[in-house]
């Protein structure tokens, strides 16, 4: 029965009972007697109680819908309001769930387009840095070398310093170009790209160990790119914000796909409210391939952060690069 008919039936019953009492043998004296007051008050209380129960039961699904709307997050798809209650309420909840599905699909499509455009722009900038700026700095370096060979001895030291500065700038340009568009991912595959990424982030203050398993299921190009970008963003956050001195990068087969884990022994997320732009960016990338991303901090009371990405297998040829396993303590990084 719909909410309208429930309330109408209750009101109709109350009016019919009141009319029957007025037309029946029950009368009200003037002045009213205490017993008659008791009967009227008791009848009114019963009607109000029944009305409250009917409204409470009928409107409860709307309360659940309101809480579901307040908790909705398109970056965490799958949570939907339970369809229940009267016909109108059930239809409203069904419409809301359909709206969430439509919004999630539209957001995924728009995010895919935006990230695809971002990757194309990264590729263009990396190519220009390598081909234009890199070649220009190489030419400057060669010219400085020729000038240094003919320069007086008192100028050679300064020219040598200029050469070193130019060489350092050239190395930095190449490093930026590799991070913008990792050619090793296209040329040698995901495992080689992740090994190179771990080596790049291994500095004097941070040691990144890797455990990259052979026998991965087939992955699409989009899945490989998302796995690489999530690992890159996670290690960037570790190097910049966590204060960690050790990190672990792991990629292994999982049920119906693969699991990527980036773990550090830093300070963890702490009491920060909300998610950073980096984590939200990783969630958006995960949505593009229907993967599940989880971020946990200090689950065992020891601090640190774990970022896990579970991705389904695709239809691309399987990665055949050999496994490389760096030693890792079985209990984590502590």
Tab-separated table of N, CA and C in Angstrom, residues 68-195:
chain	number	residue	atom	x	y	z
A	68	UNK	N	22.054	8.075	2.843
A	68	UNK	CA	22.808	7.572	1.693
A	68	UNK	C	23.251	8.718	0.784
A	69	UNK	N	22.391	9.721	0.610
A	69	UNK	CA	22.750	10.871	-0.215
A	69	UNK	C	23.882	11.664	0.429
A	70	UNK	N	23.858	11.790	1.762
A	70	UNK	CA	24.920	12.531	2.453
A	70	UNK	C	26.258	11.809	2.360
A	71	UNK	N	26.231	10.482	2.317
A	71	UNK	CA	27.473	9.698	2.289
A	71	UNK	C	27.935	9.366	0.880
A	72	UNK	N	27.186	9.730	-0.141
A	72	UNK	CA	27.519	9.337	-1.512
A	72	UNK	C	28.846	9.965	-1.948
A	73	UNK	N	29.678	9.182	-2.612
A	73	UNK	CA	30.957	9.644	-3.136
A	73	UNK	C	31.201	8.910	-4.442
A	74	UNK	N	31.264	9.647	-5.542
A	74	UNK	CA	31.430	9.024	-6.850
A	74	UNK	C	32.800	8.378	-7.018
A	75	UNK	N	33.763	8.754	-6.154
A	75	UNK	CA	35.068	8.098	-6.211
A	75	UNK	C	35.064	6.749	-5.511
A	76	UNK	N	33.982	6.434	-4.814
A	76	UNK	CA	33.820	5.120	-4.187
A	76	UNK	C	32.503	4.534	-4.666
A	77	UNK	N	32.468	4.043	-5.902
A	77	UNK	CA	31.201	3.566	-6.474
A	77	UNK	C	30.767	2.259	-5.837
A	78	UNK	N	29.497	1.922	-6.045
A	78	UNK	CA	28.979	0.641	-5.567
A	78	UNK	C	27.991	0.778	-4.442
A	79	UNK	N	28.137	1.791	-3.571
A	79	UNK	CA	27.225	1.967	-2.444
A	79	UNK	C	25.918	2.578	-2.948
A	80	UNK	N	24.826	1.873	-2.737
A	80	UNK	CA	23.521	2.336	-3.187
A	80	UNK	C	22.519	2.211	-2.050
A	81	UNK	N	21.501	3.064	-2.075
A	81	UNK	CA	20.453	3.016	-1.053
A	81	UNK	C	19.588	1.779	-1.261
A	82	UNK	N	19.155	1.181	-0.151
A	82	UNK	CA	18.304	-0.013	-0.209
A	82	UNK	C	16.893	0.402	-0.617
A	83	UNK	N	16.353	-0.276	-1.629
A	83	UNK	CA	15.001	0.028	-2.100
A	83	UNK	C	13.996	-0.644	-1.167
A	84	UNK	N	13.199	0.154	-0.484
A	84	UNK	CA	12.209	-0.382	0.455
A	84	UNK	C	11.151	0.675	0.684
A	85	UNK	N	10.114	0.309	1.449
A	85	UNK	CA	9.076	1.259	1.809
A	85	UNK	C	7.907	1.251	0.842
A	86	UNK	N	7.009	2.206	0.988
A	86	UNK	CA	5.850	2.298	0.110
A	86	UNK	C	6.248	2.512	-1.351
A	87	UNK	N	5.256	2.442	-2.221
A	87	UNK	CA	5.529	2.499	-3.652
A	87	UNK	C	6.236	3.789	-4.040
A	88	UNK	N	5.726	4.944	-3.561
A	88	UNK	CA	6.336	6.211	-3.933
A	88	UNK	C	7.777	6.302	-3.456
A	89	UNK	N	8.017	5.888	-2.206
A	89	UNK	CA	9.372	5.936	-1.655
A	89	UNK	C	10.307	4.998	-2.404
A	90	UNK	N	9.833	3.782	-2.708
A	90	UNK	CA	10.656	2.826	-3.450
A	90	UNK	C	11.013	3.374	-4.832
A	91	UNK	N	10.037	4.015	-5.481
A	91	UNK	CA	10.322	4.606	-6.787
A	91	UNK	C	11.335	5.738	-6.682
A	92	UNK	N	11.228	6.536	-5.618
A	92	UNK	CA	12.187	7.626	-5.419
A	92	UNK	C	13.593	7.082	-5.205
A	93	UNK	N	13.735	6.050	-4.379
A	93	UNK	CA	15.057	5.461	-4.125
A	93	UNK	C	15.617	4.832	-5.391
A	94	UNK	N	14.747	4.148	-6.169
A	94	UNK	CA	15.196	3.549	-7.424
A	94	UNK	C	15.688	4.621	-8.393
A	95	UNK	N	14.960	5.731	-8.462
A	95	UNK	CA	15.373	6.833	-9.335
A	95	UNK	C	16.707	7.423	-8.877
A	96	UNK	N	16.890	7.544	-7.560
A	96	UNK	CA	18.147	8.080	-7.033
A	96	UNK	C	19.315	7.156	-7.376
A	97	UNK	N	19.123	5.841	-7.205
A	97	UNK	CA	20.178	4.897	-7.550
A	97	UNK	C	20.524	4.959	-9.030
A	98	UNK	N	19.483	5.068	-9.882
A	98	UNK	CA	19.735	5.186	-11.316
A	98	UNK	C	20.495	6.473	-11.633
A	99	UNK	N	20.173	7.553	-10.919
A	99	UNK	CA	20.890	8.808	-11.119
A	99	UNK	C	22.357	8.666	-10.741
A	100	UNK	N	22.629	7.961	-9.627
A	100	UNK	CA	24.019	7.739	-9.233
A	100	UNK	C	24.773	6.939	-10.291
A	101	UNK	N	24.131	5.897	-10.817
A	101	UNK	CA	24.773	5.110	-11.873
A	101	UNK	C	25.080	5.973	-13.092
A	102	UNK	N	24.129	6.825	-13.459
A	102	UNK	CA	24.339	7.693	-14.628
A	102	UNK	C	25.462	8.697	-14.369
A	103	UNK	N	25.465	9.293	-13.164
A	103	UNK	CA	26.515	10.250	-12.828
A	103	UNK	C	27.889	9.582	-12.793
A	104	UNK	N	27.933	8.360	-12.247
A	104	UNK	CA	29.208	7.647	-12.193
A	104	UNK	C	29.718	7.347	-13.599
A	105	UNK	N	28.804	6.937	-14.491
A	105	UNK	CA	29.214	6.648	-15.861
A	105	UNK	C	29.691	7.915	-16.572
A	106	UNK	N	28.946	9.019	-16.366
A	106	UNK	CA	29.347	10.272	-17.006
A	106	UNK	C	30.661	10.787	-16.441
A	107	UNK	N	30.847	10.641	-15.125
A	107	UNK	CA	32.104	11.091	-14.519
A	107	UNK	C	33.273	10.256	-15.030
A	108	UNK	N	33.056	8.938	-15.126
A	108	UNK	CA	34.129	8.073	-15.625
A	108	UNK	C	34.485	8.436	-17.059
A	109	UNK	N	33.457	8.707	-17.885
A	109	UNK	CA	33.720	9.066	-19.281
A	109	UNK	C	34.470	10.395	-19.376
A	110	UNK	N	34.031	11.385	-18.598
A	110	UNK	CA	34.697	12.687	-18.638
A	110	UNK	C	36.111	12.601	-18.068
A	111	UNK	N	36.271	11.819	-16.983
A	111	UNK	CA	37.612	11.653	-16.404
A	111	UNK	C	38.537	10.935	-17.375
A	112	UNK	N	37.987	9.947	-18.083
A	112	UNK	CA	38.799	9.235	-19.069
A	112	UNK	C	39.272	10.179	-20.167
A	113	UNK	N	38.347	11.038	-20.631
A	113	UNK	CA	38.744	12.004	-21.649
A	113	UNK	C	39.782	12.988	-21.138
A	114	UNK	N	39.572	13.470	-19.903
A	114	UNK	CA	40.510	14.439	-19.339
A	114	UNK	C	41.893	13.826	-19.122
A	115	UNK	N	41.913	12.606	-18.575
A	115	UNK	CA	43.208	11.973	-18.321
A	115	UNK	C	43.886	11.551	-19.621
A	116	UNK	N	43.082	11.175	-20.611
A	116	UNK	CA	43.662	10.859	-21.921
A	116	UNK	C	44.308	12.099	-22.530
A	117	UNK	N	43.596	13.239	-22.432
A	117	UNK	CA	44.176	14.487	-22.926
A	117	UNK	C	45.424	14.860	-22.132
A	118	UNK	N	45.389	14.598	-20.817
A	118	UNK	CA	46.554	14.883	-19.977
A	118	UNK	C	47.748	14.048	-20.395
A	119	UNK	N	47.521	12.757	-20.684
A	119	UNK	CA	48.623	11.898	-21.109
A	119	UNK	C	49.173	12.349	-22.460
A	120	UNK	N	48.288	12.775	-23.373
A	120	UNK	CA	48.777	13.266	-24.662
A	120	UNK	C	49.616	14.527	-24.480
A	121	UNK	N	49.169	15.402	-23.576
A	121	UNK	CA	49.935	16.612	-23.320
A	121	UNK	C	51.269	16.292	-22.658
A	122	UNK	N	51.254	15.351	-21.733
A	122	UNK	CA	52.515	14.914	-21.118
A	122	UNK	C	53.480	14.401	-22.188
A	123	UNK	N	52.928	13.591	-23.105
A	123	UNK	CA	53.760	13.027	-24.162
A	123	UNK	C	54.348	14.131	-25.032
A	124	UNK	N	53.511	15.128	-25.373
A	124	UNK	CA	53.979	16.226	-26.220
A	124	UNK	C	55.069	17.034	-25.512
A	125	UNK	N	54.827	17.383	-24.250
A	125	UNK	CA	55.815	18.172	-23.504
A	125	UNK	C	57.112	17.382	-23.336
A	126	UNK	N	56.996	16.089	-23.025
A	126	UNK	CA	58.201	15.267	-22.858
A	126	UNK	C	58.993	15.196	-24.166
A	127	UNK	N	58.280	15.059	-25.280
A	127	UNK	CA	58.974	15.000	-26.574
A	127	UNK	C	59.669	16.317	-26.891
A	128	UNK	N	59.001	17.435	-26.604
A	128	UNK	CA	59.624	18.728	-26.868
A	128	UNK	C	60.812	18.974	-25.944
A	129	UNK	N	60.673	18.565	-24.680
A	129	UNK	CA	61.812	18.709	-23.767
A	129	UNK	C	63.006	17.907	-24.266
A	130	UNK	N	62.733	16.687	-24.716
A	130	UNK	CA	63.824	15.819	-25.167
A	130	UNK	C	64.399	16.282	-26.493
A	131	UNK	N	63.506	16.604	-27.436
A	131	UNK	CA	63.982	16.916	-28.781
A	131	UNK	C	64.480	18.347	-28.912
A	132	UNK	N	63.800	19.298	-28.267
A	132	UNK	CA	64.164	20.701	-28.437
A	132	UNK	C	65.130	21.172	-27.352
A	133	UNK	N	64.659	21.179	-26.110
A	133	UNK	CA	65.497	21.693	-25.028
A	133	UNK	C	66.715	20.806	-24.818
A	134	UNK	N	66.514	19.492	-24.862
A	134	UNK	CA	67.623	18.581	-24.647
A	134	UNK	C	68.706	18.733	-25.703
A	135	UNK	N	68.294	18.824	-26.956
A	135	UNK	CA	69.284	18.986	-28.025
A	135	UNK	C	69.973	20.343	-27.949
A	136	UNK	N	69.224	21.368	-27.562
A	136	UNK	CA	69.834	22.692	-27.423
A	136	UNK	C	70.899	22.682	-26.335
A	137	UNK	N	70.576	22.077	-25.179
A	137	UNK	CA	71.561	22.012	-24.100
A	137	UNK	C	72.755	21.145	-24.489
A	138	UNK	N	72.518	20.098	-25.247
A	138	UNK	CA	73.633	19.264	-25.724
A	138	UNK	C	74.559	20.078	-26.621
A	139	UNK	N	73.961	20.870	-27.518
A	139	UNK	CA	74.774	21.722	-28.391
A	139	UNK	C	75.565	22.745	-27.576
A	140	UNK	N	74.920	23.324	-26.552
A	140	UNK	CA	75.622	24.284	-25.687
A	140	UNK	C	76.773	23.599	-24.968
A	141	UNK	N	76.553	22.381	-24.515
A	141	UNK	CA	77.607	21.642	-23.808
A	141	UNK	C	78.797	21.383	-24.718
A	142	UNK	N	78.528	20.992	-25.955
A	142	UNK	CA	79.621	20.750	-26.912
A	142	UNK	C	80.352	22.049	-27.235
A	143	UNK	N	79.599	23.134	-27.387
A	143	UNK	CA	80.231	24.424	-27.671
A	143	UNK	C	81.106	24.870	-26.513
A	144	UNK	N	80.627	24.662	-25.291
A	144	UNK	CA	81.449	25.014	-24.125
A	144	UNK	C	82.735	24.195	-24.089
A	145	UNK	N	82.634	22.924	-24.492
A	145	UNK	CA	83.834	22.088	-24.496
A	145	UNK	C	84.852	22.614	-25.512
A	146	UNK	N	84.369	23.003	-26.702
A	146	UNK	CA	85.296	23.546	-27.699
A	146	UNK	C	85.917	24.862	-27.223
A	147	UNK	N	85.119	25.692	-26.598
A	147	UNK	CA	85.664	26.963	-26.078
A	147	UNK	C	86.672	26.691	-24.968
A	148	UNK	N	86.363	25.715	-24.095
A	148	UNK	CA	87.277	25.411	-22.985
A	148	UNK	C	88.599	24.887	-23.497
A	149	UNK	N	88.578	24.127	-24.610
A	149	UNK	CA	89.836	23.597	-25.152
A	149	UNK	C	90.742	24.710	-25.666
A	150	UNK	N	90.174	25.829	-26.111
A	150	UNK	CA	90.973	26.924	-26.671
A	150	UNK	C	91.154	28.094	-25.704
A	151	UNK	N	90.469	28.026	-24.564
A	151	UNK	CA	90.510	29.153	-23.636
A	151	UNK	C	91.791	29.146	-22.813
A	152	UNK	N	92.183	30.308	-22.309
A	152	UNK	CA	93.342	30.374	-21.403
A	152	UNK	C	93.076	29.560	-20.131
A	153	UNK	N	94.159	29.195	-19.465
A	153	UNK	CA	94.034	28.349	-18.277
A	153	UNK	C	93.234	29.011	-17.174
A	154	UNK	N	93.332	30.349	-17.028
A	154	UNK	CA	92.618	31.011	-15.944
A	154	UNK	C	91.108	31.034	-16.166
A	155	UNK	N	90.643	30.722	-17.394
A	155	UNK	CA	89.206	30.684	-17.673
A	155	UNK	C	88.643	29.263	-17.713
A	156	UNK	N	89.537	28.288	-17.783
A	156	UNK	CA	89.059	26.919	-17.950
A	156	UNK	C	88.249	26.432	-16.747
A	157	UNK	N	88.623	26.881	-15.551
A	157	UNK	CA	87.875	26.440	-14.367
A	157	UNK	C	86.431	26.949	-14.407
A	158	UNK	N	86.273	28.227	-14.771
A	158	UNK	CA	84.918	28.764	-14.864
A	158	UNK	C	84.126	28.096	-15.982
A	159	UNK	N	84.778	27.818	-17.105
A	159	UNK	CA	84.104	27.125	-18.195
A	159	UNK	C	83.734	25.695	-17.781
A	160	UNK	N	84.611	25.088	-16.988
A	160	UNK	CA	84.293	23.751	-16.489
A	160	UNK	C	83.071	23.769	-15.591
A	161	UNK	N	82.963	24.800	-14.766
A	161	UNK	CA	81.778	24.928	-13.917
A	161	UNK	C	80.510	25.143	-14.766
A	162	UNK	N	80.652	25.926	-15.835
A	162	UNK	CA	79.514	26.129	-16.738
A	162	UNK	C	79.130	24.817	-17.413
A	163	UNK	N	80.136	24.017	-17.782
A	163	UNK	CA	79.849	22.712	-18.379
A	163	UNK	C	79.096	21.811	-17.402
A	164	UNK	N	79.539	21.791	-16.160
A	164	UNK	CA	78.886	20.940	-15.166
A	164	UNK	C	77.452	21.398	-14.919
A	165	UNK	N	77.236	22.727	-14.867
A	165	UNK	CA	75.878	23.234	-14.666
A	165	UNK	C	74.991	22.871	-15.853
A	166	UNK	N	75.547	22.981	-17.057
A	166	UNK	CA	74.776	22.626	-18.255
A	166	UNK	C	74.478	21.135	-18.272
A	167	UNK	N	75.463	20.337	-17.896
A	167	UNK	CA	75.250	18.886	-17.869
A	167	UNK	C	74.196	18.508	-16.825
A	168	UNK	N	74.237	19.161	-15.654
A	168	UNK	CA	73.222	18.896	-14.624
A	168	UNK	C	71.834	19.303	-15.112
A	169	UNK	N	71.759	20.444	-15.797
A	169	UNK	CA	70.464	20.851	-16.351
A	169	UNK	C	69.961	19.876	-17.393
A	170	UNK	N	70.864	19.355	-18.220
A	170	UNK	CA	70.475	18.372	-19.228
A	170	UNK	C	69.976	17.090	-18.579
A	171	UNK	N	70.640	16.644	-17.526
A	171	UNK	CA	70.183	15.450	-16.808
A	171	UNK	C	68.810	15.676	-16.179
A	172	UNK	N	68.598	16.879	-15.637
A	172	UNK	CA	67.303	17.178	-15.032
A	172	UNK	C	66.199	17.208	-16.091
A	173	UNK	N	66.493	17.770	-17.250
A	173	UNK	CA	65.511	17.784	-18.339
A	173	UNK	C	65.157	16.362	-18.749
A	174	UNK	N	66.143	15.497	-18.859
A	174	UNK	CA	65.873	14.106	-19.225
A	174	UNK	C	65.057	13.403	-18.142
A	175	UNK	N	65.362	13.689	-16.863
A	175	UNK	CA	64.604	13.060	-15.788
A	175	UNK	C	63.143	13.503	-15.817
A	176	UNK	N	62.922	14.800	-16.034
A	176	UNK	CA	61.549	15.306	-16.108
A	176	UNK	C	60.819	14.680	-17.290
A	177	UNK	N	61.489	14.569	-18.421
A	177	UNK	CA	60.863	13.970	-19.604
A	177	UNK	C	60.499	12.516	-19.357
A	178	UNK	N	61.368	11.788	-18.643
A	178	UNK	CA	61.052	10.378	-18.345
A	178	UNK	C	59.844	10.276	-17.425
A	179	UNK	N	59.733	11.188	-16.471
A	179	UNK	CA	58.588	11.135	-15.555
A	179	UNK	C	57.299	11.562	-16.240
A	180	UNK	N	57.409	12.493	-17.187
A	180	UNK	CA	56.218	12.903	-17.917
A	180	UNK	C	55.690	11.773	-18.799
A	181	UNK	N	56.554	11.122	-19.496
A	181	UNK	CA	56.134	10.016	-20.366
A	181	UNK	C	57.202	8.950	-20.335
A	182	UNK	N	57.043	7.920	-19.499
A	182	UNK	CA	58.093	6.902	-19.361
A	182	UNK	C	58.213	6.055	-20.622
A	183	UNK	N	59.266	6.321	-21.403
A	183	UNK	CA	59.471	5.532	-22.617
A	183	UNK	C	59.711	4.067	-22.317
A	184	UNK	N	60.281	3.789	-21.133
A	184	UNK	CA	60.546	2.390	-20.792
A	184	UNK	C	59.252	1.601	-20.668
A	185	UNK	N	58.133	2.259	-20.313
A	185	UNK	CA	56.853	1.566	-20.225
A	185	UNK	C	56.399	1.108	-21.600
A	186	UNK	N	56.595	1.942	-22.612
A	186	UNK	CA	56.200	1.569	-23.966
A	186	UNK	C	57.169	0.572	-24.586
A	187	UNK	N	58.439	0.700	-24.249
A	187	UNK	CA	59.457	-0.089	-24.945
A	187	UNK	C	59.740	-1.428	-24.265
A	188	UNK	N	59.814	-1.440	-22.939
A	188	UNK	CA	60.235	-2.651	-22.224
A	188	UNK	C	59.145	-3.263	-21.351
A	189	UNK	N	58.028	-2.570	-21.155
A	189	UNK	CA	56.932	-3.159	-20.386
A	189	UNK	C	56.823	-2.630	-18.973
A	190	UNK	N	55.763	-3.092	-18.299
A	190	UNK	CA	55.412	-2.559	-16.985
A	190	UNK	C	56.461	-2.880	-15.929
A	191	UNK	N	56.945	-4.111	-15.896
A	191	UNK	CA	57.880	-4.491	-14.838
A	191	UNK	C	59.172	-3.688	-14.920
A	192	UNK	N	59.684	-3.506	-16.122
A	192	UNK	CA	60.902	-2.704	-16.280
A	192	UNK	C	60.653	-1.258	-15.880
A	193	UNK	N	59.481	-0.744	-16.229
A	193	UNK	CA	59.155	0.638	-15.860
A	193	UNK	C	59.081	0.795	-14.349
A	194	UNK	N	58.502	-0.185	-13.653
A	194	UNK	CA	58.407	-0.106	-12.192
A	194	UNK	C	59.780	-0.256	-11.545
A	195	UNK	N	60.631	-1.104	-12.097
A	195	UNK	CA	61.998	-1.203	-11.563
A	195	UNK	C	62.726	0.126	-11.705
